[in-house]
Coordinates of C-alpha atoms in Angstrom, one line a residue:
X1 CA 105.0 113.5 117.0
X2 CA 106.6 112.4 120.2
X3 CA 107.0 116.0 121.4
X4 CA 103.3 116.7 121.1
X5 CA 102.2 113.3 122.4
X6 CA 104.2 113.6 125.6
X7 CA 102.9 117.2 126.1
X8 CA 99.2 116.6 125.6
X9 CA 98.4 115.5 129.2
X10 CA 99.9 118.7 130.5
X11 CA 98.8 121.6 128.2
X12 CA 95.5 122.2 129.9
X13 CA 97.2 122.6 133.2
X14 CA 99.1 125.5 131.7
X15 CA 96.0 127.2 130.3
X16 CA 96.2 125.8 126.7
X17 CA 93.4 123.9 125.1
X18 CA 94.8 122.0 122.1
X19 CA 93.6 120.2 119.0
X20 CA 95.8 118.0 116.9
X21 CA 95.8 117.6 113.1
X22 CA 97.7 114.5 111.8
X23 CA 98.0 112.4 108.8
X24 CA 95.8 109.3 109.0
X25 CA 98.1 106.4 109.8
X26 CA 96.7 104.5 106.8
X27 CA 98.8 106.8 104.6
X28 CA 102.0 106.4 106.5
X29 CA 104.7 103.8 105.6
X30 CA 106.3 103.8 109.0
X31 CA 105.9 101.3 111.9
X32 CA 102.4 101.7 113.4
X33 CA 102.2 101.5 117.2
X34 CA 98.5 101.5 118.4
X35 CA 99.7 101.5 122.1
X36 CA 100.7 105.2 121.7
X37 CA 97.0 106.0 122.0
X38 CA 97.1 104.8 125.7
X39 CA 99.1 107.9 126.7
X40 CA 96.8 110.5 125.0
X41 CA 94.0 112.0 127.0
X42 CA 90.7 111.0 125.6
X43 CA 89.3 114.6 125.6
X44 CA 91.8 115.9 123.1
X45 CA 90.2 116.5 119.6
X46 CA 92.4 114.7 117.0
X47 CA 91.7 115.4 113.3
X48 CA 93.1 113.0 110.7
X49 CA 93.8 114.1 107.2
X50 CA 94.4 112.1 104.0
X51 CA 97.5 112.0 101.8
X52 CA 98.1 111.1 98.2
X53 CA 98.8 107.4 97.6
X54 CA 102.6 106.8 97.6
X55 CA 102.2 104.1 95.0
X56 CA 101.4 106.9 92.5
X57 CA 103.4 109.8 93.8
X58 CA 106.6 107.7 94.0
X59 CA 106.4 107.2 90.2
X60 CA 107.0 111.0 90.1
X61 CA 109.8 110.7 92.7
X62 CA 107.7 112.2 95.5
X63 CA 107.4 109.9 98.5
X64 CA 107.6 112.4 101.3
X65 CA 104.5 112.2 103.6
X66 CA 104.7 115.9 104.0
X67 CA 104.4 116.7 100.3
X68 CA 101.7 114.0 99.9
X69 CA 99.5 115.4 102.7
X70 CA 100.0 119.2 102.1
X71 CA 96.9 119.9 100.3
X72 CA 94.8 117.9 102.7
X73 CA 96.3 119.7 105.6
X74 CA 95.5 123.0 104.0
X75 CA 91.8 122.1 103.4
X76 CA 91.2 120.6 106.9
X77 CA 92.9 123.4 108.9
X78 CA 91.2 126.0 106.7
X79 CA 87.9 124.7 108.0
X80 CA 89.0 124.5 111.6
X81 CA 90.3 128.1 111.6
X82 CA 87.2 129.4 109.8
X83 CA 84.8 127.7 112.3
X84 CA 86.7 128.0 115.6
X85 CA 88.7 130.4 117.7
X86 CA 92.4 129.6 117.7
X87 CA 95.3 131.7 119.1
X88 CA 98.3 129.9 117.8
X89 CA 99.4 127.2 115.3
X90 CA 102.2 124.9 116.5
X91 CA 104.3 122.8 114.1
X92 CA 106.1 120.0 115.9
X93 CA 107.3 117.7 113.2
X94 CA 110.4 116.7 111.3
X95 CA 108.3 116.7 108.1
X96 CA 109.2 120.3 107.6
X97 CA 107.6 121.1 104.3
X98 CA 104.2 121.2 106.1
X99 CA 105.4 124.2 108.0
X100 CA 105.1 126.4 104.8
X101 CA 101.4 126.3 105.5
X102 CA 102.0 128.5 108.5
X103 CA 102.7 131.5 106.2
X104 CA 99.5 130.9 104.3
X105 CA 97.4 130.5 107.4
X106 CA 99.0 133.6 109.1
X107 CA 98.1 135.7 106.1
X108 CA 94.7 134.3 105.6
X109 CA 93.5 134.2 109.3
X110 CA 95.9 136.5 111.1
X111 CA 97.1 133.6 113.5
X112 CA 100.8 133.4 114.5
X113 CA 102.7 130.2 114.3
X114 CA 105.6 128.5 116.0
X115 CA 108.0 126.0 114.5
X116 CA 109.7 123.3 116.6
X117 CA 113.1 122.5 115.1
X118 CA 113.8 119.0 116.2
X119 CA 116.4 118.5 113.5
X120 CA 117.9 120.9 111.0
X121 CA 115.6 121.6 108.1
X122 CA 118.0 122.9 105.4
X123 CA 121.6 121.8 106.0
X124 CA 124.9 121.8 104.1
X125 CA 126.1 118.9 106.2
X126 CA 126.0 116.4 103.3
X127 CA 127.3 118.7 100.6
X128 CA 130.8 117.5 101.0
X129 CA 129.9 113.9 101.6
X130 CA 130.2 111.0 99.1
X131 CA 127.2 110.3 97.1
X132 CA 126.5 107.0 98.9
X133 CA 126.4 108.8 102.3
X134 CA 123.7 111.2 101.1
X135 CA 120.0 110.7 101.8
X136 CA 117.8 109.4 98.9
X137 CA 116.8 112.1 96.4
X138 CA 119.3 114.5 98.1
X139 CA 119.5 116.8 95.0
X140 CA 115.8 117.5 95.0
X141 CA 115.4 117.7 98.8
X142 CA 118.4 120.0 99.3
X143 CA 117.0 122.6 96.9
X144 CA 113.3 122.3 98.1
X145 CA 114.3 122.6 101.7
X146 CA 116.5 125.6 101.0
X147 CA 113.6 127.4 99.4
X148 CA 110.8 126.4 101.7
X149 CA 112.9 127.0 105.0
X150 CA 113.6 130.6 103.9
X151 CA 109.9 131.5 103.5
X152 CA 108.7 129.7 106.6
X153 CA 111.4 130.7 109.1
X154 CA 111.4 134.4 108.0
X155 CA 107.6 134.5 108.8
X156 CA 107.5 132.5 111.9
X157 CA 106.5 134.2 115.2
X158 CA 108.6 131.9 117.3
X159 CA 111.1 129.1 117.4
X160 CA 111.5 126.1 119.7
X161 CA 114.5 123.8 119.3
X162 CA 116.2 120.9 120.9
X163 CA 119.6 122.6 120.2
X164 CA 120.7 126.2 120.8
X165 CA 123.0 125.7 117.7
X166 CA 119.9 125.2 115.5
X167 CA 118.4 128.6 116.6
X168 CA 121.7 130.4 116.3
X169 CA 122.1 129.2 112.8
X170 CA 118.6 130.3 111.8
X171 CA 118.9 133.7 113.4
X172 CA 122.2 134.3 111.7
X173 CA 120.9 133.1 108.4
X174 CA 117.6 135.1 108.7
X175 CA 118.3 138.3 110.7
X176 CA 114.7 139.3 110.5
X177 CA 113.8 136.8 113.2
X178 CA 116.7 137.9 115.6
X179 CA 114.3 139.4 118.1
X180 CA 111.5 136.9 117.9
X181 CA 110.8 134.6 120.8
X182 CA 112.8 131.4 120.9
X183 CA 113.6 128.7 123.4
X184 CA 115.8 125.7 123.6
X185 CA 113.6 122.8 124.9
X186 CA 114.8 119.2 124.7
X187 CA 112.5 116.3 124.6
X188 CA 111.3 115.2 128.0
X189 CA 111.3 112.0 129.9
X190 CA 107.7 110.6 129.9
X191 CA 107.5 107.9 132.6
X192 CA 104.1 106.4 131.7
X193 CA 105.7 105.0 128.6
X194 CA 107.9 102.7 130.5
X195 CA 104.9 101.2 132.2
X196 CA 102.9 100.9 129.0
X197 CA 105.8 98.9 127.4
X198 CA 106.1 96.6 130.3
X199 CA 102.4 95.9 130.6
X200 CA 102.2 95.0 126.9
X201 CA 105.5 93.0 126.6
X202 CA 103.7 89.9 125.4
X203 CA 102.8 91.6 122.1
X204 CA 106.5 92.0 121.1
X205 CA 109.1 89.5 119.8
X206 CA 112.2 89.4 122.0
X207 CA 115.1 90.5 119.8
X208 CA 117.9 89.7 122.4
X209 CA 119.8 86.5 123.1
X210 CA 119.7 85.6 126.8
X211 CA 122.9 83.6 126.3
X212 CA 124.8 86.8 126.0
X213 CA 125.4 90.1 127.9
X214 CA 123.3 92.4 125.6
X215 CA 124.2 96.0 125.0
X216 CA 121.6 97.8 123.0
X217 CA 121.3 100.9 120.9
X218 CA 118.0 101.7 119.1
X219 CA 117.9 104.4 116.5
X220 CA 119.2 105.5 113.2
X221 CA 122.6 104.4 112.0
X222 CA 125.0 106.1 109.4
X223 CA 128.6 106.7 108.7
X224 CA 128.4 110.0 110.7
X225 CA 128.2 107.7 113.8
X226 CA 131.3 105.7 113.0
X227 CA 133.7 107.9 115.0
X228 CA 131.6 107.3 118.2
X229 CA 131.3 103.5 117.6
X230 CA 134.9 102.9 116.5
X231 CA 136.5 103.2 120.0
X232 CA 134.0 100.6 121.3
X233 CA 134.8 98.1 118.5
X234 CA 138.5 98.7 119.1
X235 CA 138.2 97.9 122.7
X236 CA 136.1 94.9 122.0
X237 CA 138.6 93.6 119.5
X238 CA 141.5 94.1 121.9
X239 CA 139.6 92.3 124.7
X240 CA 138.9 89.4 122.5
X241 CA 142.4 89.0 121.1
X242 CA 145.0 90.3 123.7
X243 CA 143.3 89.5 126.9
X244 CA 141.7 86.2 125.8
X245 CA 139.1 87.0 128.5
X246 CA 136.0 84.8 128.2
X247 CA 134.0 87.8 129.4
X248 CA 134.4 89.6 126.1
X249 CA 133.1 86.6 124.1
X250 CA 129.9 86.9 126.1
X251 CA 129.2 90.4 124.8
X252 CA 126.7 91.2 122.1
X253 CA 126.1 94.7 120.8
X254 CA 122.7 95.4 119.1
X255 CA 122.0 98.3 116.7
X256 CA 118.3 98.2 116.0
X257 CA 116.3 100.2 113.6
X258 CA 119.3 101.8 111.9
X259 CA 117.6 102.6 108.5
X260 CA 114.7 104.8 107.5
X261 CA 114.1 102.6 104.4
X262 CA 111.0 100.3 104.1
X263 CA 111.2 97.0 106.0
X264 CA 113.6 94.7 104.3
X265 CA 115.2 97.3 102.1
X266 CA 117.5 98.9 104.6
X267 CA 121.4 98.8 104.0
X268 CA 123.5 98.1 107.1
X269 CA 125.8 100.9 108.1
X270 CA 127.1 99.6 111.4
X271 CA 127.8 95.9 110.6
X272 CA 130.4 96.8 107.8
X273 CA 132.4 98.8 110.5
X274 CA 132.2 95.7 112.8
X275 CA 133.5 93.6 109.9
X276 CA 136.3 96.0 109.4
X277 CA 137.5 95.5 113.0
X278 CA 136.8 91.8 113.0
X279 CA 134.1 91.8 115.6
X280 CA 131.1 91.2 113.4
X281 CA 130.3 87.9 115.3
X282 CA 129.6 90.1 118.4
X283 CA 127.5 92.7 116.6
X284 CA 123.9 92.5 115.4
X285 CA 122.5 95.2 113.2
X286 CA 118.7 95.2 112.4
X287 CA 118.1 97.8 109.9
X288 CA 114.2 97.5 110.1
X289 CA 112.6 100.1 112.5
X290 CA 110.6 98.7 115.3
X291 CA 107.6 100.3 117.1
X292 CA 108.2 102.9 119.9
X293 CA 107.0 100.6 122.7
X294 CA 108.9 97.6 121.2
X295 CA 111.9 99.9 121.5
X296 CA 111.2 100.8 125.1
X297 CA 110.7 97.2 126.0
X298 CA 113.9 96.1 124.3
X299 CA 115.9 98.8 126.2
X300 CA 114.4 97.5 129.5
X301 CA 115.4 93.9 128.5
X302 CA 119.1 94.8 127.7
X303 CA 121.9 94.4 130.3
X304 CA 123.3 97.7 129.4
X305 CA 122.7 100.6 126.8
X306 CA 124.9 102.4 124.3
X307 CA 124.2 105.7 122.7
X308 CA 126.6 106.8 119.8
X309 CA 126.4 110.3 118.6
X310 CA 126.9 111.8 115.2
X311 CA 130.1 113.6 114.1
X312 CA 127.8 116.6 113.5
X313 CA 128.2 118.8 116.6
X314 CA 124.7 120.0 116.4
X315 CA 123.4 116.4 116.9
X316 CA 121.7 116.2 120.2
X317 CA 120.2 112.6 120.3
X318 CA 116.9 113.8 121.6
X319 CA 115.8 110.3 122.4
X320 CA 118.2 109.9 125.3
X321 CA 115.5 110.1 127.9
X322 CA 114.0 106.6 127.3
X323 CA 117.5 105.3 127.9
X324 CA 117.7 107.1 131.2
X325 CA 114.2 106.0 132.3
X326 CA 115.2 102.3 132.0
X327 CA 117.8 102.8 134.9
X328 CA 120.3 100.6 133.0
X329 CA 124.1 101.1 132.8
X330 CA 124.7 103.5 130.0
X331 CA 127.7 104.3 127.8
X332 CA 127.4 107.4 125.6
X333 CA 129.9 108.7 123.1
X334 CA 129.4 112.0 121.3
X335 CA 131.0 114.8 119.4
X336 CA 132.6 116.9 122.1
X337 CA 130.5 119.9 121.2
X338 CA 127.2 118.1 121.4
X339 CA 124.7 119.4 124.0
X340 CA 123.9 115.8 124.9
X341 CA 127.2 115.5 127.0
X342 CA 126.4 118.2 129.6
X343 CA 122.7 117.0 129.8
X344 CA 123.9 113.4 130.5
X345 CA 126.5 114.5 133.0
X346 CA 123.9 116.6 134.8
X347 CA 121.9 113.4 135.3
X348 CA 124.9 111.7 136.8
X349 CA 125.8 109.4 133.9
X350 CA 129.3 108.2 134.7
X351 CA 130.3 106.9 131.3
X352 CA 129.6 109.8 128.8
X353 CA 132.6 110.8 126.6
X354 CA 133.9 112.9 123.7
X355 CA 134.7 110.4 120.8
X356 CA 138.1 112.2 120.4
X357 CA 139.0 111.7 124.1
X358 CA 137.5 108.4 125.1
X359 CA 140.1 105.7 125.9
X360 CA 140.2 102.0 126.0
X361 CA 140.3 102.3 129.8
X362 CA 137.1 104.3 129.9
X363 CA 135.2 101.7 127.8
X364 CA 136.6 98.7 129.8
X365 CA 135.6 100.5 133.1
X366 CA 132.0 100.6 131.7
X367 CA 132.1 97.0 130.6
X368 CA 133.6 95.7 133.9
X369 CA 130.4 96.4 135.7
X370 CA 128.6 93.9 133.5
X371 CA 130.7 90.9 134.4
X372 CA 127.9 89.2 136.5
X373 CA 125.3 90.2 133.9
X374 CA 123.2 91.9 136.6
X375 CA 124.8 95.3 137.5
X376 CA 123.4 97.8 140.0
X377 CA 121.0 100.4 138.5
X378 CA 122.5 103.9 138.3
X379 CA 121.3 106.6 140.7
X380 CA 120.4 109.9 138.8
X381 CA 120.1 113.4 140.1
X382 CA 116.5 114.0 141.2
X383 CA 116.6 117.7 140.4
X384 CA 117.7 117.0 136.9
X385 CA 115.1 114.3 136.4
X386 CA 112.4 116.9 137.3
X387 CA 114.0 119.5 135.1
X388 CA 113.9 117.3 132.0
X389 CA 110.5 115.7 132.7
X390 CA 107.9 115.9 129.9
X391 CA 105.7 117.9 132.2
X392 CA 108.4 120.6 132.7
X393 CA 109.2 120.6 129.0
X394 CA 105.4 121.3 128.4
X395 CA 105.6 124.2 130.9
X396 CA 108.5 125.6 128.9
X397 CA 106.7 125.3 125.6
X398 CA 103.7 127.2 127.0
X399 CA 105.9 129.9 128.2
X400 CA 107.1 130.4 124.7
X401 CA 103.6 130.4 123.3
X402 CA 102.6 133.1 125.8
X403 CA 105.6 135.2 124.8
X404 CA 104.5 134.9 121.2
X405 CA 101.0 136.0 122.0
X406 CA 102.1 138.9 124.2
X407 CA 104.5 140.1 121.6
X408 CA 101.9 139.9 118.9
X409 CA 99.3 141.7 120.9
X410 CA 101.8 144.4 121.7
X411 CA 102.6 144.8 118.1
X412 CA 99.0 145.1 117.1
X413 CA 98.1 147.6 119.8

C-alpha cells in the first residue's frame, strides 16, 4: 500500500493516469489511519471492494484478506477493464494471492501486468525453523504460495522488487521470465508524511517516557532479528554492570508493533531476549501495531533510533526511509549481505554494521552522542536523498512500465 500511496502524486507527471482498486477498510483487521488520505491527490479514482467476513471464513481456517477479497476484486476489475481503456495492471501488495488474478485478466482482456515483490512470496526460509518460529497456518500457506507463485510469476510481464536477490531467485526458479523487464526499486522517502504526523500529533498517545533517553524501533519483531539485537543488549548489560555509569541506567529501548497478531494477542519476541541478558528493565516491547502516522510521530519524539535487521540476507528493511527523514541519530545492524547496509552508508549513516562484525566499541560510540539527551542531527548526502526520494522511485517505476509496454507492442507487431 505504501509504495502506491507515495507514488500517486507523481504518476501523472510521468505520463501515467492511474486508478486504484483496494479492499474497503471496513473488511481489514489492521490499524486504520485516516490521515493517509491527506497525502493522496483528490483526483485519483479509488475503487473499494468487499471481502468475505473474517468471522465466518476463520472458522474454515481462512483469515487472509487476499483470499477473502479475491472474488470481489475479480468482479470489480472485470467491470473496469470492460468499460475503460487500460494499458497495464500493477500489483503492489504483500497480499500476494491477489496477483493470481493478473493471469486471468491478461488472458481475458489482453492487458499485461507487473508484480512488485516487496517481500518474498514463496520461501523456504522457515522450513528448517522450529514450529514455534513459523508463521500461523504455515503448512497451508507454504503450499498455497508455492502453487500460486509459480502461475503468477511465469505469466507476469515485468517485475519490480526492493531487492535484487528477490528477482535473481525468481528468474533462476522460473527461466521463462529471464528476459522480461525487471527493476530493483526500493521504497522512497516521502517527506510530506513527516509534516502530516507533526501537524496531527495531538491525536496520538505518547508512548515514550521523557525521564529516559529513548531509543526507538518500530516494526515487526521475531527470532530472526535476535542476532542483530543481541550485540546491543550485550553492550547495555556491560555498561550497567561493569562501568556502573549512571548514563546506561537512563537508556530505554522501545520495540513497537512487533507482532502481526490482532491487538492484545501478540506474543513478545524481543523482551524474552532482554530477559535473557538481564536488561528487561531497560526494554519496552509493545506487540500491538500502531498507525503509520503514530509511528512517524514516535520516531520524531525519540532521542535516537535503532533498526535491527533479519538474519535473512534478502531482508532489506524497506521502511528505513522514515527513520532517515526524522534526522535522528541512527544505529542500524543487519546481516552483512543485506542491501540496506550500502544504502544507509550512501546516505552517510555513521553507525551501520554487520551483526557478525559489530563491536561493543561501535555501539558505545553511538550511545556516547546521547549523553546530553539532545544530540546534533546527522547530515545526509543530498544526492542520495534525491536518488531515494519517492518522486524518483516513481520515475523508476514508470520506466519499467514503459519497458513492458514497448516489449509487448514489439512482440505483437
